[in-house]
Short mmCIF file of C-alpha atoms in Angstrom, two decimals:
data_model
loop_
_atom_site.label_atom_id
_atom_site.label_comp_id
_atom_site.label_asym_id
_atom_site.label_seq_id
_atom_site.Cartn_x
_atom_site.Cartn_y
_atom_site.Cartn_z
CA GLY J 905 -23.24 -8.53 24.28
CA PRO J 906 -22.71 -7.11 20.82
CA LYS J 907 -26.30 -7.72 19.70
CA ARG J 908 -27.70 -5.65 22.57
CA ALA J 909 -25.08 -2.91 22.02
CA MET J 910 -26.11 -2.76 18.36
CA GLU J 911 -29.79 -2.50 19.34
CA ILE J 912 -28.96 0.44 21.60
CA LEU J 913 -26.96 2.13 18.82
CA ASP J 914 -29.81 1.67 16.34
CA GLY J 915 -32.24 2.98 18.97
CA MET J 916 -30.13 6.10 19.34
CA TRP J 917 -30.38 6.67 15.59
CA GLU J 918 -34.17 6.23 15.73
CA ARG J 919 -34.44 8.81 18.50
CA TRP J 920 -32.17 11.21 16.61
CA ASN J 921 -34.25 10.78 13.43
CA GLU J 922 -37.36 11.57 15.49
CA GLY J 923 -35.82 14.91 16.47
CA ASP J 924 -33.84 14.22 19.66
CA ALA J 925 -30.68 16.22 18.88
CA LEU J 926 -28.87 14.77 21.91
CA ALA J 927 -29.33 11.17 20.78
CA LYS J 928 -27.06 11.30 17.71
CA PRO J 929 -24.43 8.54 18.12
CA ASN J 930 -20.74 9.39 17.90
CA ALA J 931 -17.51 7.39 17.68
CA VAL J 932 -17.66 6.55 21.40
CA ASN J 933 -21.02 4.81 20.91
CA TYR J 934 -19.74 2.88 17.89
CA ASN J 935 -16.59 1.93 19.78
CA ALA J 936 -18.77 0.46 22.54
CA VAL J 937 -20.36 -1.87 19.98
CA LEU J 938 -16.94 -2.75 18.53
CA ASN J 939 -15.62 -3.42 22.04
CA ALA J 940 -18.54 -5.76 22.79
CA ALA J 941 -17.99 -7.57 19.49
CA SER J 942 -14.27 -7.99 20.19
CA ARG J 943 -15.08 -9.84 23.42
CA HIS J 944 -17.12 -12.50 21.60
CA PRO J 945 -14.85 -13.84 18.81
CA THR J 946 -17.36 -15.29 16.35
CA PRO J 947 -17.41 -14.96 12.56
CA GLU J 948 -20.70 -13.04 12.90
CA ASN J 949 -19.12 -10.48 15.23
CA ALA J 950 -16.09 -10.11 12.97
CA GLU J 951 -18.50 -9.38 10.12
CA LEU J 952 -20.42 -6.95 12.34
CA ALA J 953 -17.21 -5.10 13.24
CA GLU J 954 -16.08 -4.88 9.64
CA LYS J 955 -19.48 -3.67 8.40
CA LEU J 956 -19.90 -1.20 11.24
CA LEU J 957 -16.52 0.36 10.54
CA VAL J 958 -16.56 0.29 6.74
CA GLN J 959 -20.22 0.70 5.80
CA ARG J 960 -21.53 2.85 8.62
CA MET J 961 -18.65 4.85 10.07
CA GLU J 962 -16.34 5.48 7.12
CA LEU J 963 -19.04 6.16 4.54
CA PRO J 964 -20.53 9.66 4.36
CA GLN J 965 -24.27 9.93 4.91
CA ASP J 966 -24.97 10.70 1.24
CA GLN J 967 -23.42 7.32 0.36
CA GLY J 968 -25.50 5.34 2.85
CA GLY J 969 -23.21 5.63 5.86
CA ASP J 970 -23.84 7.21 9.24
CA ASP J 971 -21.29 9.99 8.79
CA VAL J 972 -19.43 9.19 12.01
CA GLU J 973 -15.65 9.58 11.81
CA PRO J 974 -13.85 6.48 13.07
CA ASP J 975 -10.91 7.13 15.36
CA LYS J 976 -7.82 5.12 16.24
CA LEU J 977 -9.76 3.09 18.80
CA SER J 978 -12.45 2.24 16.22
CA TYR J 979 -9.86 0.68 13.93
CA ALA J 980 -8.01 -1.01 16.79
CA LEU J 981 -11.19 -2.64 18.13
CA ALA J 982 -12.30 -3.80 14.67
CA ILE J 983 -8.84 -5.28 14.06
CA LEU J 984 -8.90 -6.98 17.45
CA CYS J 985 -12.39 -8.38 16.88
CA CYS J 986 -11.48 -9.84 13.50
CA SER J 987 -8.11 -11.18 14.64
CA ARG J 988 -9.79 -13.09 17.48
CA CYS J 989 -12.41 -14.62 15.18
CA SER J 990 -13.04 -18.34 15.65
CA ASP J 991 -12.68 -18.71 11.86
CA PRO J 992 -8.98 -17.71 11.63
CA PRO J 993 -8.53 -17.45 7.85
CA ARG J 994 -11.60 -15.23 7.47
CA GLY J 995 -10.83 -13.19 10.58
CA VAL J 996 -7.17 -12.62 9.80
CA ASP J 997 -7.93 -11.56 6.24
CA ALA J 998 -10.49 -9.06 7.53
CA ALA J 999 -8.09 -7.76 10.21
CA GLU J 1000 -5.37 -7.28 7.62
CA LYS J 1001 -7.76 -5.34 5.34
CA ILE J 1002 -8.87 -3.13 8.23
CA LEU J 1003 -5.23 -2.41 9.07
CA GLU J 1004 -4.73 -1.31 5.45
CA ARG J 1005 -7.81 0.94 5.73
CA MET J 1006 -6.39 2.38 8.94
CA GLU J 1007 -3.10 3.10 7.19
CA ALA J 1008 -4.93 4.86 4.36
CA ARG J 1009 -6.99 6.92 6.83
CA ALA J 1010 -3.86 7.90 8.78
CA LYS J 1011 -2.16 9.05 5.56
CA LYS J 1012 -5.25 11.02 4.54
CA GLU J 1013 -5.39 12.73 7.93
CA GLU J 1014 -1.69 13.55 7.82
CA ARG J 1015 -2.13 15.21 4.40
CA ARG J 1016 -5.14 17.14 5.68
CA ARG J 1017 -3.20 18.29 8.75
CA ARG J 1018 -0.36 19.57 6.55
CA ILE J 1019 -2.79 21.56 4.40
CA PHE J 1020 -5.07 22.99 7.10
CA SER J 1021 -3.47 22.86 10.52
CA GLY J 1022 -0.89 20.72 12.23
CA ALA J 1023 -2.06 21.93 15.64
CA ALA J 1024 -4.94 19.50 15.93
CA PRO J 1025 -3.89 15.94 16.75
CA PRO J 1026 -4.94 13.29 14.24
CA SER J 1027 -7.83 11.06 15.30
CA VAL J 1028 -6.23 8.10 13.49
CA ARG J 1029 -2.56 7.49 14.04
CA LEU J 1030 -0.72 4.25 13.37
CA ASP J 1031 0.82 2.44 16.26
CA VAL J 1032 2.73 -0.75 16.83
CA GLU J 1033 -0.18 -2.46 18.64
CA CYS J 1034 -2.45 -2.63 15.59
CA PHE J 1035 0.34 -4.07 13.47
CA ASN J 1036 1.23 -6.56 16.21
CA VAL J 1037 -2.35 -7.79 16.61
CA VAL J 1038 -2.49 -8.62 12.90
CA LEU J 1039 1.01 -10.15 12.94
CA THR J 1040 0.11 -12.32 15.94
CA ALA J 1041 -3.15 -13.46 14.36
CA LEU J 1042 -1.37 -14.29 11.09
CA SER J 1043 1.32 -16.27 12.87
CA ARG J 1044 -1.27 -18.49 14.58
CA HIS J 1045 -2.41 -20.27 11.46
CA ASN J 1046 -0.58 -21.83 8.58
CA GLN J 1047 -1.59 -20.41 5.24
CA ARG J 1048 0.09 -20.20 1.86
CA GLY J 1049 2.16 -17.08 1.54
CA LEU J 1050 2.23 -16.58 5.31
CA VAL J 1051 5.90 -15.58 5.49
CA GLU J 1052 5.50 -13.09 2.66
CA ARG J 1053 2.43 -11.54 4.29
CA LEU J 1054 4.26 -11.23 7.60
CA GLN J 1055 7.29 -9.66 5.91
CA THR J 1056 5.11 -7.17 4.01
CA ILE J 1057 3.41 -6.00 7.21
CA ILE J 1058 6.73 -5.75 9.05
CA LYS J 1059 8.19 -3.67 6.22
CA ARG J 1060 5.21 -1.30 6.33
CA MET J 1061 5.56 -1.08 10.10
CA GLU J 1062 9.28 -0.26 9.77
CA HIS J 1063 8.48 2.34 7.13
CA TYR J 1064 6.01 4.12 9.42
CA ALA J 1065 8.40 3.93 12.35
CA ALA J 1066 11.19 5.50 10.30
CA ASN J 1067 9.01 8.18 8.70
CA GLY J 1068 6.81 9.18 11.61
#
């Protein structure tokens, strides 16, 4: 499961640090760990997904991260993992925060594409599935402010649909 996938990922980093240039992990390797975590919906795996995305993928190496650019699938799998968490309030909150990070990354990439080149497709693009996973997870448990949270996400979704 996710623990073994994480061991393999860490082993790849060890080999790369020892000089094996072909062992450096990329987003595909990280996505494999996120995929494994999403299939075992525990609070520990939700935490693993969140940390892997935020602290290792998003952060540059000089800030303690692994300097691996997350892609759309990275965010989608982390959102899915958290939304399936067996501790719904914790998992849904994490999924919602990851969706917000995904939105920020998509905006950043769109600005970068406008400045440098619009020819290359963005690696992070918002889609209805990520919003729907969070909306579905939110709707499954009763929490204060639930309706307002749902409405806020739907409004953001409508905004992105209308503005590309």
